[in-house]
Short mmCIF file of C-alpha atoms in Angstrom, two decimals:
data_model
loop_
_atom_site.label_atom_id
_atom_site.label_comp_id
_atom_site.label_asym_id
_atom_site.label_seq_id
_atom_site.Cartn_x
_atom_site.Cartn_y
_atom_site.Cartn_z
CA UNK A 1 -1.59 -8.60 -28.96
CA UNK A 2 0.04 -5.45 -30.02
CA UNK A 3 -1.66 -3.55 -27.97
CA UNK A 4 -1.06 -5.71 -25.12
CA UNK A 5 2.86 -5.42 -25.66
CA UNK A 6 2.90 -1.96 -25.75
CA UNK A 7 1.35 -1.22 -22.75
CA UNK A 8 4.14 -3.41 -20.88
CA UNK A 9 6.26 -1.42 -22.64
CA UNK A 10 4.97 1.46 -21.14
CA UNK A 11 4.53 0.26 -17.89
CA UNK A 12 8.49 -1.35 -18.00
CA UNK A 13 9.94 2.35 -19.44
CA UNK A 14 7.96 3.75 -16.43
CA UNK A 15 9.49 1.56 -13.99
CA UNK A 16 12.86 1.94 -15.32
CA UNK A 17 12.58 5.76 -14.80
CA UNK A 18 11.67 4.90 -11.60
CA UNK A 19 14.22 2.81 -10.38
CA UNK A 20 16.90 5.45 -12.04
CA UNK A 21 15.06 7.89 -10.02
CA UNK A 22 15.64 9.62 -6.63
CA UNK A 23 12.28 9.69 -5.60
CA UNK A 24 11.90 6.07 -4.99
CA UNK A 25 14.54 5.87 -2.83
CA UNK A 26 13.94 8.39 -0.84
CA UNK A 27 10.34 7.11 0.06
CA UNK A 28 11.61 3.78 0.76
CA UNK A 29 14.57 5.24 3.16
CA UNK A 30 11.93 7.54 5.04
CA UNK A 31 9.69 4.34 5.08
CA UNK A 32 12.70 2.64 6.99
CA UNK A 33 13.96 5.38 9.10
CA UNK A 34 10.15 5.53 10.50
CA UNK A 35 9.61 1.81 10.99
CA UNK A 36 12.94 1.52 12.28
CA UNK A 37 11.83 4.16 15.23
CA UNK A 38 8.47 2.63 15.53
CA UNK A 39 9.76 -0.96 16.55
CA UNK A 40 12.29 -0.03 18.94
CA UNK A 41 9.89 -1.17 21.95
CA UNK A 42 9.90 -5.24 20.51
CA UNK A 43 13.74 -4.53 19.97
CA UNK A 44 14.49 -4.04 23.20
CA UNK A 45 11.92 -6.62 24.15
CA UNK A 46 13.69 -9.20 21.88
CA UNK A 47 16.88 -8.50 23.59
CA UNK A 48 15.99 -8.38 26.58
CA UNK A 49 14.71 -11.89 26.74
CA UNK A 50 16.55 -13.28 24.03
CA UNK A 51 13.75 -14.52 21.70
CA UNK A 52 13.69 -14.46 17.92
CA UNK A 53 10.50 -13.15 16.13
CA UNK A 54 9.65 -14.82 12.56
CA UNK A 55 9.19 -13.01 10.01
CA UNK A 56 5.93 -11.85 10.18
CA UNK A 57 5.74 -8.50 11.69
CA UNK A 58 4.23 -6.93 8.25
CA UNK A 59 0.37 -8.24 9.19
CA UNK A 60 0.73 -5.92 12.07
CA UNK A 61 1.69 -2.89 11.27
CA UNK A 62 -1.72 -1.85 9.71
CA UNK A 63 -3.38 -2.06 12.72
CA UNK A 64 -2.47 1.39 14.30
CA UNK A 65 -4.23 3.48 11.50
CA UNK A 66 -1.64 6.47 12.09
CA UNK A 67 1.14 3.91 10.79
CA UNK A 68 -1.53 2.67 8.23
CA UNK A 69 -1.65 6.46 6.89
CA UNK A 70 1.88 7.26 7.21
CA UNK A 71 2.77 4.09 4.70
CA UNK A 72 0.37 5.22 2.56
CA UNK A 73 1.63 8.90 2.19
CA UNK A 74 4.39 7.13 0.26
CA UNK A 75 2.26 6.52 -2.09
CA UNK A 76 0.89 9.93 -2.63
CA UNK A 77 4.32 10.94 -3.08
CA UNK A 78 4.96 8.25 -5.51
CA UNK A 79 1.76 9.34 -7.56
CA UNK A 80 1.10 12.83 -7.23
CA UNK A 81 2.20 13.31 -10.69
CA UNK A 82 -0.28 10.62 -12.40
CA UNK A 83 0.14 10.01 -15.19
CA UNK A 84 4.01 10.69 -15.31
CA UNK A 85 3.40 13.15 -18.77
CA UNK A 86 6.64 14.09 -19.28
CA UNK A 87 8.48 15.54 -22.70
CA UNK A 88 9.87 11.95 -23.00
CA UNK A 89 6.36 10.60 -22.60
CA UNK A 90 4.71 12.55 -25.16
CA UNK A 91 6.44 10.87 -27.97
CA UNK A 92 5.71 7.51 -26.42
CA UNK A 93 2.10 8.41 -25.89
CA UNK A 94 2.14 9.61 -30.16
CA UNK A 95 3.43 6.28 -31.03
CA UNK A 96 1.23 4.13 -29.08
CA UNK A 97 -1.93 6.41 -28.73
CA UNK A 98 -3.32 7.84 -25.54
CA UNK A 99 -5.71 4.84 -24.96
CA UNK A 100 -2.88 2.58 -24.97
CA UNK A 101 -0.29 4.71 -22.94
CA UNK A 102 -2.69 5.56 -20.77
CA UNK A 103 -3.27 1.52 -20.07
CA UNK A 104 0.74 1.18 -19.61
CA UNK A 105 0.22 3.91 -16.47
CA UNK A 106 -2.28 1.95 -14.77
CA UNK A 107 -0.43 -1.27 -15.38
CA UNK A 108 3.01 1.11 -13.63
CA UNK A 109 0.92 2.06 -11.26
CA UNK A 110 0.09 -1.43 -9.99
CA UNK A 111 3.64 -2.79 -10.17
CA UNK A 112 4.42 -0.37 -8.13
CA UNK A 113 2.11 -0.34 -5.84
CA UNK A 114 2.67 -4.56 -5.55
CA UNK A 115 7.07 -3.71 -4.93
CA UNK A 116 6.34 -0.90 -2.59
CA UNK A 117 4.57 -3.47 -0.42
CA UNK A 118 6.65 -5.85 -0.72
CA UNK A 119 9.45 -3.40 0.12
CA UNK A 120 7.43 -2.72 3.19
CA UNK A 121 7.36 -6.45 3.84
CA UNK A 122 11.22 -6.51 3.50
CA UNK A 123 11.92 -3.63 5.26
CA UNK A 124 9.82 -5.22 8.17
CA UNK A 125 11.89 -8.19 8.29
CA UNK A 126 14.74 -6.37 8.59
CA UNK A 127 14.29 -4.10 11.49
CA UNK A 128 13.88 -7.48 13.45
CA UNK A 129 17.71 -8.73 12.80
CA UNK A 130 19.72 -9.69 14.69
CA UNK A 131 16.84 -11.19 16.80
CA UNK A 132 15.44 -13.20 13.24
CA UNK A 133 14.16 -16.29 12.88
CA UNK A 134 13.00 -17.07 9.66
CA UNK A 135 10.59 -20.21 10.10
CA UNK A 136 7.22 -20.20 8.36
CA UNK A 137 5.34 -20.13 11.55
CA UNK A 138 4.11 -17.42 14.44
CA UNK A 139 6.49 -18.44 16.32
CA UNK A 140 6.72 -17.99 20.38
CA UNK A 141 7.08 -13.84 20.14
CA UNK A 142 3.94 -13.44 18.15
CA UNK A 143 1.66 -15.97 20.38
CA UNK A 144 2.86 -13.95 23.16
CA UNK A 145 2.26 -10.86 22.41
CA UNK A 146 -0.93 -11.44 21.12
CA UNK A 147 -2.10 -13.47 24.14
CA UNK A 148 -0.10 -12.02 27.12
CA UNK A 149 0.59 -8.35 28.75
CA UNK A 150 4.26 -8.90 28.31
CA UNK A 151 4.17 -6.87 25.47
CA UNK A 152 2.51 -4.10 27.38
CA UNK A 153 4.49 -4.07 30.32
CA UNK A 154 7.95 -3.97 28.55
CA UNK A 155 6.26 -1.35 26.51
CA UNK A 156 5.43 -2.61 23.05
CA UNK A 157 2.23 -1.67 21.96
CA UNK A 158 1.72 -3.75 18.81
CA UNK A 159 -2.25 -4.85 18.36
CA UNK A 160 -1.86 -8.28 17.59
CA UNK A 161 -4.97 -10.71 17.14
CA UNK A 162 -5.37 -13.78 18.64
CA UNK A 163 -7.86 -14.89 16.30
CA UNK A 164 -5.73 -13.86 13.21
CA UNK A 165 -3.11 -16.38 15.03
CA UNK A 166 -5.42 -18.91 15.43
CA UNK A 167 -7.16 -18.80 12.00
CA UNK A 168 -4.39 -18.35 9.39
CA UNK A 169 -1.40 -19.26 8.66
CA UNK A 170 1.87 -16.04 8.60
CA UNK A 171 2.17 -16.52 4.69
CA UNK A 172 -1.43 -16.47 4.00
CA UNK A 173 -1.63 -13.16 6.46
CA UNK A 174 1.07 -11.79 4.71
CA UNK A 175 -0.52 -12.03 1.19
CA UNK A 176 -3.69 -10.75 2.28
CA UNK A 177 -2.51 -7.81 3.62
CA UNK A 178 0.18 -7.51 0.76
CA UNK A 179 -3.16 -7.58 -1.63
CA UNK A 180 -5.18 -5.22 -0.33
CA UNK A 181 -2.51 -2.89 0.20
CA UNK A 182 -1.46 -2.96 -3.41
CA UNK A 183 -5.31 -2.68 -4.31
CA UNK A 184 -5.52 0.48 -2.18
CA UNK A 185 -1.93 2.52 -3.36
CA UNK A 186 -3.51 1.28 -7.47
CA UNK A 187 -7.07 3.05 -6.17
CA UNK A 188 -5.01 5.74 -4.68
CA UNK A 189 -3.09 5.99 -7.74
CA UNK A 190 -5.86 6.07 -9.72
CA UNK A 191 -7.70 8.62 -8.09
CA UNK A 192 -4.63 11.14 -7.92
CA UNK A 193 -4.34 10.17 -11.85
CA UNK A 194 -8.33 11.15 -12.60
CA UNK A 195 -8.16 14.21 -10.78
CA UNK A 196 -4.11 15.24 -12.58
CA UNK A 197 -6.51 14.83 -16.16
CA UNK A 198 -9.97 16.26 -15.01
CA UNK A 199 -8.96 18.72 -12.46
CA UNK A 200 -6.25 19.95 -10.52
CA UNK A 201 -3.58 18.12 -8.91
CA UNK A 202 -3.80 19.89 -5.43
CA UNK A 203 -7.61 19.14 -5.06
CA UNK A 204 -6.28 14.98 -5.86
CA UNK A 205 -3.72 15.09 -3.08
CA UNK A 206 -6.56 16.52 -0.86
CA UNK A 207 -9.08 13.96 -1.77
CA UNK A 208 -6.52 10.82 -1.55
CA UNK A 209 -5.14 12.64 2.19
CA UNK A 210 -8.65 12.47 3.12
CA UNK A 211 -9.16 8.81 2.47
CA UNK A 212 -5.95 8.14 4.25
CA UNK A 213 -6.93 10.71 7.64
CA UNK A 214 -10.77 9.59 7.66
CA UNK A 215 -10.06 5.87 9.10
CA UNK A 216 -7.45 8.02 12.66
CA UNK A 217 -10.40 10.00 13.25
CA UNK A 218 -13.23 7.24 13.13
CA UNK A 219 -12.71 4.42 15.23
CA UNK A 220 -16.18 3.64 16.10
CA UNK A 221 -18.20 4.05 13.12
CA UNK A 222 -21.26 1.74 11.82
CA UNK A 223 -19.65 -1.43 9.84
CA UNK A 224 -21.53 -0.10 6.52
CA UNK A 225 -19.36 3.00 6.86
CA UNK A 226 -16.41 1.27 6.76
CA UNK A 227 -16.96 0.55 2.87
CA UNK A 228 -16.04 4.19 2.59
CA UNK A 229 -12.63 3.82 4.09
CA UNK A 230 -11.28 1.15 1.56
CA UNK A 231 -7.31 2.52 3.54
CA UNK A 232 -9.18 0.93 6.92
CA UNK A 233 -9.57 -2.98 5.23
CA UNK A 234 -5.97 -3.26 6.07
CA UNK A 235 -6.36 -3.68 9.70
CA UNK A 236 -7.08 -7.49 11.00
CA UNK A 237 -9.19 -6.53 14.27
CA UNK A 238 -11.74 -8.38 12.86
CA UNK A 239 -10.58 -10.68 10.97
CA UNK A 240 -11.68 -14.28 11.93
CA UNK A 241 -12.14 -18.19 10.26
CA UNK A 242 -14.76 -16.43 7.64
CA UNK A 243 -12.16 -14.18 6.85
CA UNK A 244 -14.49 -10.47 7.55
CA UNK A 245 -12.79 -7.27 9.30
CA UNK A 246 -15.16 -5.12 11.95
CA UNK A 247 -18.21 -6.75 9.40
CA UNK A 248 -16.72 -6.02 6.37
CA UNK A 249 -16.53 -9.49 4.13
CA UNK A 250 -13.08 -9.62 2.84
CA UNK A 251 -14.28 -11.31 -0.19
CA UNK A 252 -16.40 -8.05 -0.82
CA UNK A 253 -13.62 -5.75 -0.16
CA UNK A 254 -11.38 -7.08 -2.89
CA UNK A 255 -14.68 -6.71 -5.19
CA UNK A 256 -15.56 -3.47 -3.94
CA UNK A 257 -11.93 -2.32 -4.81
CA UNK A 258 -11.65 -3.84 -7.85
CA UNK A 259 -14.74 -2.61 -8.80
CA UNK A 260 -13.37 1.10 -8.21
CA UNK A 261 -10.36 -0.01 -9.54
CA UNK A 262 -11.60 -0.89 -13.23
CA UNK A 263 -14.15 2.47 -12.66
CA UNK A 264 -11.67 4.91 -11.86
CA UNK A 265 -9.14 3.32 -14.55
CA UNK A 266 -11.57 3.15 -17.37
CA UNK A 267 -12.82 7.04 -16.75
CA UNK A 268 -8.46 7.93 -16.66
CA UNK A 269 -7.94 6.06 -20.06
CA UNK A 270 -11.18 8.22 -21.53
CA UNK A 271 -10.22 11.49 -19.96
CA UNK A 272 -6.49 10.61 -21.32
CA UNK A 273 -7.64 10.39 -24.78
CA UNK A 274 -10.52 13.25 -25.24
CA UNK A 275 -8.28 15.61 -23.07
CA UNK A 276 -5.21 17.61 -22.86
CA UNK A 277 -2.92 15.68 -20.93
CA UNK A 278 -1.13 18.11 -18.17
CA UNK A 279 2.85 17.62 -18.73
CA UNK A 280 5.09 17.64 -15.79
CA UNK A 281 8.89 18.60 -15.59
CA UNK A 282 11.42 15.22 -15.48
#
C-alpha cells in the first residue's frame, strides 16, 4: 500500500510539472491551430446549409493516417524526455527507490496520454461551434456524409463509415477510439522511455517516428501486417458489428497492446533500477 501511494505521488508531482509547464500548452495550441485548418471544408459546409453536427467528429479524424501521425507527434514531443530525470527528480527517485519512481512515470505517462485524448476530443468539439449540436446521436451531418457525395462535392473529404454508423452508438465510438489512442501515446511513451535508459534518445524518437510514418506509406498491406502498426488500429475502415478493423480483432488489439504495454514497462522499471538514469535539464 505504500508503495502504491507513492507511485501516485509520483505520477501527480509529474503532472503538476506538467500543467505548470509550457510545453503542454504549446502541443495542445499547435494541436488546435492544425485541426482548426483541417476542418474548414465541413465549416463552410455547415454554414452553408445551416446544419448542426453532434459532437462526434473525434471517431473520424484517425482515418486519414497523415492526421493520425500528426496527433501523435504530440506525443513524441510530450515524451521525448522519458523518464522526466530531472535534479528535482533525483531526490524523489532516492526517497522512493528507482523501482517505485520508475512505476509513478509509467502511471504519468498514461494520464497523460488518457487527457491528451481527451483534449483532442474537446478540441474537436470545438472547432464545430457555432454550428453545435450536442445530442448523443449521429445526427443528420454525420449520416450524410457518410452515405452521400455531398460531402465530396462541397469539398469535405472526411472518410466516414457507414457501417461504424450503423453498428455503434457516437459514445461507444468515441471511447474506443479514446482507448486505443491512449494505449498507443502509453506504448509510445514507453518505448521513447526504454530507449532514454538503454540507449540514446535520438535513436527512440527515430524508432517511435517510424511507427507513426509506417501506417502513410502502407495502405495495402496483408491484415497480419497490420499487427505491426499498433498507430494504424485507430482508423474504423473496418470496423463492423464484430467490432475488427481491415481483419484485425479489436479485442486482440487492446491485448496485443497491453501486452507490449506491461513488456516494455516492466523492462523500463528494470533498466531504471540496474542503470544510470540519464538526467535532463528542467
Amino acid at each position: 500500500m505504500h508503495k502504491a501511494a507513492n507511485i501516485l505521488r509520483v505520477a501527480a508531482c509529474q503532472l503538476s510539472q506538467l500543467v505548470r509547464g509550457r510545453k503542454i500548452w504549446l502541443v495542445l495550441i499547435c494541436d488546435f491551430i492544425f485541426l482548426q485548418s483541417q476542418v474548414l471544408p465541413l465549416q463552410s459546409f455547415l454554414r452553408e446549409y445551416e446544419a448542426d453536427a453532434t459532437p462526434f467528429l473525434f471517431p473520424f479524424l484517425f482515418m486519414d493516417p497523415f492526421l493520425t501521425a500528426c496527433f501523435f507527434f504530440g506525443i513524441i514531443l510530450l515524451f521525448c524526455n522519458a523518464p522526466f530525470f530531472t535534479s528535482a527528480q533525483k531526490f524523489v527517485a532516492i526517497r522512493t527507490g528507482k523501482k517505485v519512481w520508475a512505476a509513478g512515470q509509467i502511471l504519468y505517462i498514461l494520464c497523460t496520454g488518457l487527457l491528451y485524448f481527451l483534449a483532442l476530443y474537446l478540441m474537436s468539439a470545438a472547432v464545430l461551434i457555432p454550428r453545435l449540436s450536442l445530442k448523443n446521436d449521429w445526427g443528420s451531418v454525420w449520416n450524410t456524409l457518410a452515405r452521400t457525395e455531398a460531402g465530396q462535392l462541397a469539398g469535405v473529404y472526411l472518410i466516414i463509415p457507414a457501417g461504424i454508423l450503423n453498428a455503434l452508438q457516437p459514445l461507444q465510438t468515441v471511447a474506443l477510439v479514446e482507448i486505443i489512442g491512449t494505449l498507443n501515446a502509453v506504448f509510445l511513451g514507453e518505448l521513447l522511455f526504454l530507449f532514454n535508459v538503454y540507449w540514446k534518445k535520438e535513436a527512440g524518437i527515430a524508432v517511435a517516428a517510424m511507427f507513426l510514418l509506417l501506417p502513410t506509406r502502407m495502405q495495402s498491406v496483408p491484415a497480419i501486417l497490420r499487427y505491426l502498426m499498433p498507430i494504424s488500429w485507430m482508423a474504423l475502415d473496418g470496423w463492423s458489428g464484430d467490432l475488427t478493423s481491415a481483419g484485425t480483432d479489436l479485442k486482440m488489439q487492446i491485448l496485443l497492446l497491453l501486452g507490449a504495454i506491461f513488456l516494455l514497462g516492466g523492462f523500463c522499471i528494470l533498466g531504471c533500477h540496474r542503470k544510470e538514469i540519464p538526467e535532463i535539464e528542467e
